[in-house]
Short mmCIF file of C-alpha atoms and ligand atoms in Angstrom, two decimals:
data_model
loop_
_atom_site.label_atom_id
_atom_site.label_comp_id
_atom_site.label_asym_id
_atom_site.label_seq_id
_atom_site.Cartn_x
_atom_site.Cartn_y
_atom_site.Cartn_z
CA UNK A 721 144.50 19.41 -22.09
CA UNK A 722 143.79 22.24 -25.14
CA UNK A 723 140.19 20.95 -24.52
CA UNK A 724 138.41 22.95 -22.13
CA UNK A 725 137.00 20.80 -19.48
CA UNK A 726 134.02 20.40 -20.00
CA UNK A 727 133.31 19.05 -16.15
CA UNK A 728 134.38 21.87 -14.10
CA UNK A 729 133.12 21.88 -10.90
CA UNK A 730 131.21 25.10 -8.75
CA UNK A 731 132.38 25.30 -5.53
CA UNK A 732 129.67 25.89 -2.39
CA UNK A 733 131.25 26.61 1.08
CA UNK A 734 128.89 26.92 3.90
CA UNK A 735 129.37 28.72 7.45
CA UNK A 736 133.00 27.57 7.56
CA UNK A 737 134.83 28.61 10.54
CA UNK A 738 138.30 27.85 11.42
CA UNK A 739 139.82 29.09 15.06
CA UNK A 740 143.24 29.39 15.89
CA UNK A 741 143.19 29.94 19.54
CA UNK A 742 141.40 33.28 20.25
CA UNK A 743 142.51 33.79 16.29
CA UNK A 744 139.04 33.73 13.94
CA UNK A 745 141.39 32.76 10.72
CA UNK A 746 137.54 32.03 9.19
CA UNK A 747 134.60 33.20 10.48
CA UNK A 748 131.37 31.53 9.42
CA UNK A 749 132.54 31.74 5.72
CA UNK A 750 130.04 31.36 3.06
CA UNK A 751 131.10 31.20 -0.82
CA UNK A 752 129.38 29.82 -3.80
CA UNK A 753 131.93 29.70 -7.20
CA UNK A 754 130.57 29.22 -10.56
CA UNK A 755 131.75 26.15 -12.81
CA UNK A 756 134.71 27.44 -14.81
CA UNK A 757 134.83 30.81 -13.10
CA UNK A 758 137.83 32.94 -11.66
CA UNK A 759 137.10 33.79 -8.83
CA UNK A 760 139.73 35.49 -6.50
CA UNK A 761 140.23 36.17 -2.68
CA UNK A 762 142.02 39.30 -2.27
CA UNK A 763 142.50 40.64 0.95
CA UNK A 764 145.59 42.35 3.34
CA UNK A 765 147.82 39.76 4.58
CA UNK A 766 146.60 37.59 7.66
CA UNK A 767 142.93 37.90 6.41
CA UNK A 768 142.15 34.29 6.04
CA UNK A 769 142.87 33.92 2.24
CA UNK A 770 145.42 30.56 2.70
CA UNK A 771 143.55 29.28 5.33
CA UNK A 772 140.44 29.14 2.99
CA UNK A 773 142.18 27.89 0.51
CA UNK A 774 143.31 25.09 2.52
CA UNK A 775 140.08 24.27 3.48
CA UNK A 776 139.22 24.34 -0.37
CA UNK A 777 142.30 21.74 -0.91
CA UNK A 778 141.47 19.76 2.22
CA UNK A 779 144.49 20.19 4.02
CA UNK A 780 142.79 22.34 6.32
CA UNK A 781 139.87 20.35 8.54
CA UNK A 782 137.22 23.40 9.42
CA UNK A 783 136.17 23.36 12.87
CA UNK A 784 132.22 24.25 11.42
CA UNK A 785 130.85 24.59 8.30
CA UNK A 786 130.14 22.41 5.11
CA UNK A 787 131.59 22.30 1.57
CA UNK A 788 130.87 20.92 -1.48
CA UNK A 789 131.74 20.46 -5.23
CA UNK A 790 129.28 19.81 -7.62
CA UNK A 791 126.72 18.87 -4.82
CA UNK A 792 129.55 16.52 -2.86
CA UNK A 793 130.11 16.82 0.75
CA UNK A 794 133.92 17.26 0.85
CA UNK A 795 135.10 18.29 4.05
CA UNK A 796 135.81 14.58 4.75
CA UNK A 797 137.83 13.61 1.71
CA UNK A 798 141.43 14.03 1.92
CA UNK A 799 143.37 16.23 -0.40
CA UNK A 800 144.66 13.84 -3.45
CA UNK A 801 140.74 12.44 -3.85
CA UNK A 802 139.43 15.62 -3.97
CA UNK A 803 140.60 16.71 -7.31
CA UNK A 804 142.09 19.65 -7.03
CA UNK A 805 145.30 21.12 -8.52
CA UNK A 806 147.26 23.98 -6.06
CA UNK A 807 150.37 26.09 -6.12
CA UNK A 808 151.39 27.48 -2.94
CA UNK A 809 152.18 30.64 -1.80
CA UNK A 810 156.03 29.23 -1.98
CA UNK A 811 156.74 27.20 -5.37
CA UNK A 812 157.19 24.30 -2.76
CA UNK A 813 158.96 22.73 -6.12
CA UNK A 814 161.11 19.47 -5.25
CA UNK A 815 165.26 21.36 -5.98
CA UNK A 816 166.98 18.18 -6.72
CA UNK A 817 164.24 16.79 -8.90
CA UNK A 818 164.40 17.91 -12.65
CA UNK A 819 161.32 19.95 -14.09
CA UNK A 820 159.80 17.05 -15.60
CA UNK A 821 160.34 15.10 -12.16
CA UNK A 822 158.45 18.01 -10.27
CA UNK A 823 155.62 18.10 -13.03
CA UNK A 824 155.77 14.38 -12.96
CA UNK A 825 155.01 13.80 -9.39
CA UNK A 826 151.18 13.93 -8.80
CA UNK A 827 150.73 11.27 -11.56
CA UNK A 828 153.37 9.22 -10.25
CA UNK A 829 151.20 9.47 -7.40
CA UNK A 830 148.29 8.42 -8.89
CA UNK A 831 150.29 5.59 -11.01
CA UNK A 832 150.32 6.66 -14.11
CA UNK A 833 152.51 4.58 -16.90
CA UNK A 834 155.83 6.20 -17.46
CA UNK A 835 154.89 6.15 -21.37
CA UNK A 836 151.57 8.51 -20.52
CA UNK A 837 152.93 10.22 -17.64
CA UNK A 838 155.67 11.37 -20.03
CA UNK A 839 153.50 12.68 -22.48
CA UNK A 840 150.98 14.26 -20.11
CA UNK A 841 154.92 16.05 -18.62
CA UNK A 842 155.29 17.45 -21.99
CA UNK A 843 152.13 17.99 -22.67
CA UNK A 844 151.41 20.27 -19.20
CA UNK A 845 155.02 21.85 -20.04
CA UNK A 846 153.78 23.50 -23.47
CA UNK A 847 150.78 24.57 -21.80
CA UNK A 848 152.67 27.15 -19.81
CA UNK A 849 155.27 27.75 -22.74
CA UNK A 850 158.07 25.05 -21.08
CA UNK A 851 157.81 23.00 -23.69
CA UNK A 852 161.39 20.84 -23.88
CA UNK A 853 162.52 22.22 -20.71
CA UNK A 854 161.71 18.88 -18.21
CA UNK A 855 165.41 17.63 -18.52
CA UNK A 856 166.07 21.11 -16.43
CA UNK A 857 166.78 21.39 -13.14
CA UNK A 858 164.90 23.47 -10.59
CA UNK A 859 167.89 25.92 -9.71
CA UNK A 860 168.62 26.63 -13.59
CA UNK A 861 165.14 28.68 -13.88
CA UNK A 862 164.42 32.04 -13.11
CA UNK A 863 161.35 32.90 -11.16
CA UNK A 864 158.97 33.14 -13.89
CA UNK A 865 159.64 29.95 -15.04
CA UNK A 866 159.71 28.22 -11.37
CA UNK A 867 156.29 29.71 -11.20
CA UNK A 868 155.34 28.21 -14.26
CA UNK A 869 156.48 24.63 -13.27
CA UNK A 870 154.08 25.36 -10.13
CA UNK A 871 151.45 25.60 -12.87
CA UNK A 872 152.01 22.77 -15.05
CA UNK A 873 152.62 20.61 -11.80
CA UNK A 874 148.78 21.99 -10.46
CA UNK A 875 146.91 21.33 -14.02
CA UNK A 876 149.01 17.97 -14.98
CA UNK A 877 146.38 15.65 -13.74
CA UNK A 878 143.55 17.64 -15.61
CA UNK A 879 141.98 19.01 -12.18
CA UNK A 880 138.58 20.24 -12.33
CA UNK A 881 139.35 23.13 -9.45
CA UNK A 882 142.38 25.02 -9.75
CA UNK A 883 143.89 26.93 -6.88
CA UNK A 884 146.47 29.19 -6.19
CA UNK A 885 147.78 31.02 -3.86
CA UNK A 886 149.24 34.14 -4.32
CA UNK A 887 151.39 32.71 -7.09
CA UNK A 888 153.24 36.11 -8.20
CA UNK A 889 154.12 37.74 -5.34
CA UNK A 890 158.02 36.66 -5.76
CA UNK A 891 157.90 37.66 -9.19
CA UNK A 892 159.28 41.65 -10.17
CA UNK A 893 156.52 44.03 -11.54
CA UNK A 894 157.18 43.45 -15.13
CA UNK A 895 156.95 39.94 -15.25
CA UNK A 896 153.88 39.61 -12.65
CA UNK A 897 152.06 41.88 -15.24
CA UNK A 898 153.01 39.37 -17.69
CA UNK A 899 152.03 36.22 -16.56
CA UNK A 900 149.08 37.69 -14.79
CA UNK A 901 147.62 37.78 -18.71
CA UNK A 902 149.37 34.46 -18.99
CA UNK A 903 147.29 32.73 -16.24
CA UNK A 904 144.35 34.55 -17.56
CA UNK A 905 144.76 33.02 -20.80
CA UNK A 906 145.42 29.14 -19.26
CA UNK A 907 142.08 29.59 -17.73
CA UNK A 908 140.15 30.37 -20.91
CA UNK A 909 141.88 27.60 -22.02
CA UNK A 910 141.22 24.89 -19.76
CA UNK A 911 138.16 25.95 -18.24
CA UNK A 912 138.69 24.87 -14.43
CA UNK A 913 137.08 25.94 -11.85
CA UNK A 914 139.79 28.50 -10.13
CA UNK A 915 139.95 30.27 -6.53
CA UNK A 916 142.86 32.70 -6.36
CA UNK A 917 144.27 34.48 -3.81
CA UNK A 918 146.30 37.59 -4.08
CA UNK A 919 146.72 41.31 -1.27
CA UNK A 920 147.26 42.92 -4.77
CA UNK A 921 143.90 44.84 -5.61
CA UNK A 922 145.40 45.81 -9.66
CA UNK A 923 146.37 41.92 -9.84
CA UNK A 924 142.38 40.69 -8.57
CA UNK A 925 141.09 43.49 -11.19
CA UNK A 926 142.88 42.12 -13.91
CA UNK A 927 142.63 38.54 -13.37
CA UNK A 928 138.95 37.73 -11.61
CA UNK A 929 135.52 36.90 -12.82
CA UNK A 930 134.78 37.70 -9.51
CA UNK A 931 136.34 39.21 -6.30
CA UNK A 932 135.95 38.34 -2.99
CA UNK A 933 137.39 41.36 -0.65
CA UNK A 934 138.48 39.23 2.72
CA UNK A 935 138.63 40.75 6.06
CA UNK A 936 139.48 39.06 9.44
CA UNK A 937 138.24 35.92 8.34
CA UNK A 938 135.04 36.96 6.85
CA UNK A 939 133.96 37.98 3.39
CA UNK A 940 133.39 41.88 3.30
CA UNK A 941 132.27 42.25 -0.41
CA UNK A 942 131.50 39.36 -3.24
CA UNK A 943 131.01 41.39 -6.63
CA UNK A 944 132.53 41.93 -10.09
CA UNK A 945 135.51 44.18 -10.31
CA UNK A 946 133.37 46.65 -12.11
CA UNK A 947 130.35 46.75 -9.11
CA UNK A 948 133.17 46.68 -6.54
CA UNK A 949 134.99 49.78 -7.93
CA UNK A 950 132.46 51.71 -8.37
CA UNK A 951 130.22 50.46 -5.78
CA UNK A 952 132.00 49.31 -2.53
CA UNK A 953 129.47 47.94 0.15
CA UNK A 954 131.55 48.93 3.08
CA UNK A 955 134.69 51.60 3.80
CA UNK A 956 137.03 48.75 4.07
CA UNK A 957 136.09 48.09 0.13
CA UNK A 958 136.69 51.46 -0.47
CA UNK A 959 139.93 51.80 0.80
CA UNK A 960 140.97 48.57 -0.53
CA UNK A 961 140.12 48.64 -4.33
CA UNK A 962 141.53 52.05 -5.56
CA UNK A 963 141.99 55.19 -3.78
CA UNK A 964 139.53 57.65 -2.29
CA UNK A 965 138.75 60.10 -0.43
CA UNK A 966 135.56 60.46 2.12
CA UNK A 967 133.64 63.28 3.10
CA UNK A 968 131.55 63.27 5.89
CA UNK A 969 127.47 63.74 4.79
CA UNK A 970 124.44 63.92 6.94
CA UNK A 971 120.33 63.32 5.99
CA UNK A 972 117.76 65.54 6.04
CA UNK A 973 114.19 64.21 5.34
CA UNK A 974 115.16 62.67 1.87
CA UNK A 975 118.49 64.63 1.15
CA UNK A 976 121.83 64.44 1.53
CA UNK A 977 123.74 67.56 2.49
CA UNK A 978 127.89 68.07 2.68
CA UNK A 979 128.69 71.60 4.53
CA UNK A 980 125.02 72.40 4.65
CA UNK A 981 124.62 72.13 0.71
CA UNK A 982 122.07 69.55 -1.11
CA UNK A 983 124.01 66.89 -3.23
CA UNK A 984 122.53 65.55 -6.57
CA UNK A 985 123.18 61.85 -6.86
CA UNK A 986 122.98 59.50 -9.48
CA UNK A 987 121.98 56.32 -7.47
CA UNK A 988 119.97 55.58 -4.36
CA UNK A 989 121.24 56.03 -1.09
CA UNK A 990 122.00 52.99 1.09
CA UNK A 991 120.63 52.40 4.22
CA UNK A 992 123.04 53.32 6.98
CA UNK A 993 123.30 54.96 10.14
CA UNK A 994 126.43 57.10 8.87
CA UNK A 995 126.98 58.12 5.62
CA UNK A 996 130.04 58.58 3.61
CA UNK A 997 130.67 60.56 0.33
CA UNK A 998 133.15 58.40 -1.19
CA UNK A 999 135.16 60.35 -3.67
CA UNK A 1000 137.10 58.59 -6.68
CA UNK A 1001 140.26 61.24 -7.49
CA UNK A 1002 139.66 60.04 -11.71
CA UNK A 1003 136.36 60.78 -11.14
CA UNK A 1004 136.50 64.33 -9.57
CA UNK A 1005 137.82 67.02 -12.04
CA UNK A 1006 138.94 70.61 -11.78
CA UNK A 1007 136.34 73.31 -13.46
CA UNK A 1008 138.38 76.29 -14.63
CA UNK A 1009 135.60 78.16 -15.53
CA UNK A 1010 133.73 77.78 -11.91
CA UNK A 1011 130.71 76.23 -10.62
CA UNK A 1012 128.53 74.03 -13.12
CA UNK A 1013 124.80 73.77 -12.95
CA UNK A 1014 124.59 69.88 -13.54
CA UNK A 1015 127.24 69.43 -10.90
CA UNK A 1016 128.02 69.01 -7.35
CA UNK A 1017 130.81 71.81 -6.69
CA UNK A 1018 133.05 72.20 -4.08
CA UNK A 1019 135.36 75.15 -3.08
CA UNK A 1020 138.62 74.60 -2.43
CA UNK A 1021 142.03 75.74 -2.11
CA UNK A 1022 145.33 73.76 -3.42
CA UNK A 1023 147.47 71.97 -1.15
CA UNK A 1024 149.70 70.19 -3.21
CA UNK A 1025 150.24 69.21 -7.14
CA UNK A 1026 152.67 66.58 -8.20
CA UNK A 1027 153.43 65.83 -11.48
CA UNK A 1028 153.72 62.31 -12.22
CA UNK A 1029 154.66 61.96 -15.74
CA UNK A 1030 151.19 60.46 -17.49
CA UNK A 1031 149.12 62.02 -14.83
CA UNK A 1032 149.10 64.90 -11.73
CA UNK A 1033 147.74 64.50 -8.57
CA UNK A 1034 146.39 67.39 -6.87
CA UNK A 1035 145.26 67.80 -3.23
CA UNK A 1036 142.57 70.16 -2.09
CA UNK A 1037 141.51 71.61 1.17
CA UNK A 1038 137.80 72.15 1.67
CA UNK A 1039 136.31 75.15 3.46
CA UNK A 1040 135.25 72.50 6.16
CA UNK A 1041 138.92 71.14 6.33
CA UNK A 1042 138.47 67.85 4.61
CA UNK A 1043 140.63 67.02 2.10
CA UNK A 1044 139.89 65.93 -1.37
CA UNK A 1045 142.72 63.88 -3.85
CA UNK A 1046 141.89 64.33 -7.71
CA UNK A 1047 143.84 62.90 -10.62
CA UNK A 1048 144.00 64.23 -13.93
CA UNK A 1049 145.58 63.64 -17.25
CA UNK A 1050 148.57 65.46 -17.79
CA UNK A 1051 148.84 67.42 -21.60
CA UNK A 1052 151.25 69.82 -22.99
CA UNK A 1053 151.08 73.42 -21.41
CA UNK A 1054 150.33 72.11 -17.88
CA UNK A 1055 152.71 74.32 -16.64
CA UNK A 1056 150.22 77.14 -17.32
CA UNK A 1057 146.86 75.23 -16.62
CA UNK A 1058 147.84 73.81 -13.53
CA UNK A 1059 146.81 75.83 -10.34
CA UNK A 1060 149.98 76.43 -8.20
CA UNK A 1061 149.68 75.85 -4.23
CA UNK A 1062 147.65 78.07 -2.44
CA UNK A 1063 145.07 78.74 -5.79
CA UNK A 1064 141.01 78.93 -4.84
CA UNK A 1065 139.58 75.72 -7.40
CA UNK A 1066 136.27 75.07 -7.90
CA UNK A 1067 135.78 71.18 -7.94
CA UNK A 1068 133.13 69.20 -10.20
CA UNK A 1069 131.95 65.99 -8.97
CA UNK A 1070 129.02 64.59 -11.74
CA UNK A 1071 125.53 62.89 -10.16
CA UNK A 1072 126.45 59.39 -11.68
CA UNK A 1073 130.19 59.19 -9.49
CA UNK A 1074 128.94 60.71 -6.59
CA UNK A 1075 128.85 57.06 -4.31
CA UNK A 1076 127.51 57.25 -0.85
CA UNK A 1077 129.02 54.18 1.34
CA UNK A 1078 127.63 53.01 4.53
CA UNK A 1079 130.66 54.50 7.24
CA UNK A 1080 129.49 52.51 9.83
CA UNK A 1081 132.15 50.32 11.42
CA UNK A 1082 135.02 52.23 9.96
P1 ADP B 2384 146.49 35.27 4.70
O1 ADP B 2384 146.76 34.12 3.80
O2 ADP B 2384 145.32 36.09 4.29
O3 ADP B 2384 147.70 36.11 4.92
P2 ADP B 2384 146.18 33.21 6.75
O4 ADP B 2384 145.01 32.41 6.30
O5 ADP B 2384 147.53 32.63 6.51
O6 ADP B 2384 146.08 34.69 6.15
O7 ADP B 2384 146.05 33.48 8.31
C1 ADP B 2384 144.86 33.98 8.91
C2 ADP B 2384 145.06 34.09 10.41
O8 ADP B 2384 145.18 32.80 10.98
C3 ADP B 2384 146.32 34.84 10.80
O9 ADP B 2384 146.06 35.58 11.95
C4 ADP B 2384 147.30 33.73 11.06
O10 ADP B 2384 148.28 34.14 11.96
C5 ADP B 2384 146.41 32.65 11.62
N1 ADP B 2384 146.94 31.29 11.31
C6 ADP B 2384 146.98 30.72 10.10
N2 ADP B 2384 147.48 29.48 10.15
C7 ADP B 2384 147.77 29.24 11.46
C8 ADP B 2384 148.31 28.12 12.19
N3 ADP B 2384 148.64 26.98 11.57
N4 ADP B 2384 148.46 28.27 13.52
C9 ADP B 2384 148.10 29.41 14.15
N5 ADP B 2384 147.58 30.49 13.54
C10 ADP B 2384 147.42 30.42 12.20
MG1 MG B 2385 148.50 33.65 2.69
#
């Protein structure tokens, strides 16, 4: 297992859909995953992102749609002949069994000898730093380290697909941060295939190849955390991944206007019905010396400053009324460079971060 497998297997889903009563828990679904990548679901809770994932696992029968793993049709084969290693979204660990019991049981299972199954144990226990801890019992480990067992229970049998589902959620901030690099790591490690589901936007940035942004059972964005930071397909995306704000802009013959005034943009505009200025507050900065040339500007008037120890987060009313958020570094002497409530501000917004969204369906 400190091989990477070399046989990791992509992932194609096909037009899967997946009704609950009048509930759409996955509408026509489509999702192709790279051999060995990280790819993760993220999404607000009742999106769809277990219910794929059970699909994925096969404990979940799809009432359309096809999927395959390296070119086999799946959807028929039950979950232990698929080849797949999960955690749930609870550890769903065995209490009265030991920790070698728990990481024990899918080769037992697939009967194993006792002499390999004991070494694999030990083996999948170092892997996620447990190493001499499977004479423990379940109820004598904190969180992190029930979480862990989860692991070494999901890669014991050398899966090619790895899933997990929202496997840090119990955990507290410090420790999630932690073993998010962790997991990370066990991936570059062992190579598998993985699909990952988490609500927690910072968690999919950090972790993922690739995000998928879920949405009432359908995929609303597929992209790179990069591409869907800084370039969000839809509002939803926007509002998910980071915070913004969004001005209201209209076309005329080839230009883009805000209040009546041309913007300069640094990318092509997308074809929409309704437009949205999407506005990144670490992108926008204050410009204490007034308009710049290079620059869309905005007038504006201070609403509210708060101080938040590495940065400060000011709000600003436009002359229209909307209302822009901008974050800034904080520095010695902010006490005196800081506009106060009430202040006129003249805010920059540079040609390469100003990102028009489509606003349709919003
Ligand atoms: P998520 O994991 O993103 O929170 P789920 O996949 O668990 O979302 O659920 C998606 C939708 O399907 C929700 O509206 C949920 O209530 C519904 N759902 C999921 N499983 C069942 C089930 N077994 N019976 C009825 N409705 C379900
Ligand atoms: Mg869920």
């Amino acid at each position: 297992m400190t091989e990477k497998s070399g046989d990791a297997l992509p992932i194609s889903a096909r037009g899967i859909t997946k009704t609950y009563g009048p509930v759409h828990a996955l509408d026509d679904v489509s999702l192709e995953v790279d051999s060995g990548e990280f790819l993760t679901l993220l999404g607000p809770s009742g999106s769809g992102k277990t219910t794929l994932l059970m699909v994925l696992a096969g404990f979940t029968r799809p009432d359309r749609g096809s999927l395959k793993f390296g070119g086999r049709e799946m959807i028929r084969t039950p979950p232990h002949r698929r080849g797949v290693g999960m955690t749930f979204q609870s550890y769903a660990l065995f209490p009265h069994m030991t920790v070698a019991g728990n990481v024990g049981y899918p080769l037992k299972l697939r009967r194993v000898p006792k002499s390999e199954l004991d070494a694999r144990v030990e083996r999948a226990l170092k892997t996620v730093r447990l190493g001499g801890f499977g004479g423990r019992r379940i109820d004598q480990l904190s969180g992190g380290q029930k979480q862990r067992v989860a692991v070494a229970r999901a890669i014991v049998f050398e899966p090619r697909i790895l899933l997990m589902d929202e496997p840090l959620s119990a955990l507290d901030k410090k420790l999630r941060d932690q073993m998010q690099i962790e997991l990370r790591h066990l991936h570059e490690k062992l190579g598998m295939t993985t699909v990952y589901v988490t609500h927690d936007q910072r968690e999919a940035l950090t972790m993922s190849d690739r995000i998928a942004v879920v949405n009432h059972g359908r995929i609303m964005q597929l992209a790179t955390p990069r591409d869907l930071y800084e370039r969000p397909a839809n509002r939803f995306v926007a509002d998910f991944i980071g915070d913004s704000t969004f001005l209201a802009v209209s076309r005329s013959g080839g230009r883009i206007l805000h209040d009546g005034k041309e913007l300069l943009l640094g990318a092509p505009v997308p074809e929409a019905g309704e437009l949205l200025l999407m506005i990144r507050p670490e992108r926008i900065s204050l410009s204490p010396e007034g308009p710049r040339a290079d620059a869309n500007n905005f007038a504006a008037t201070t609403a509210e400053v708060v101080y938040q120890g590495d940065s400060f987060l000011l709000h600003a009313r436009l002359a229209d009324g909307g209302m822009v958020a901008l974050r800034g570094a904080t520095r010695r002497g902010d006490a005196e460079r800081l506009p106060s409530v009430g202040d006129a501000v003249t805010l920059c917004l540079a040609p390469e971060d100003t990102v028009l969204i489509d606003g349709s369906g919003s």
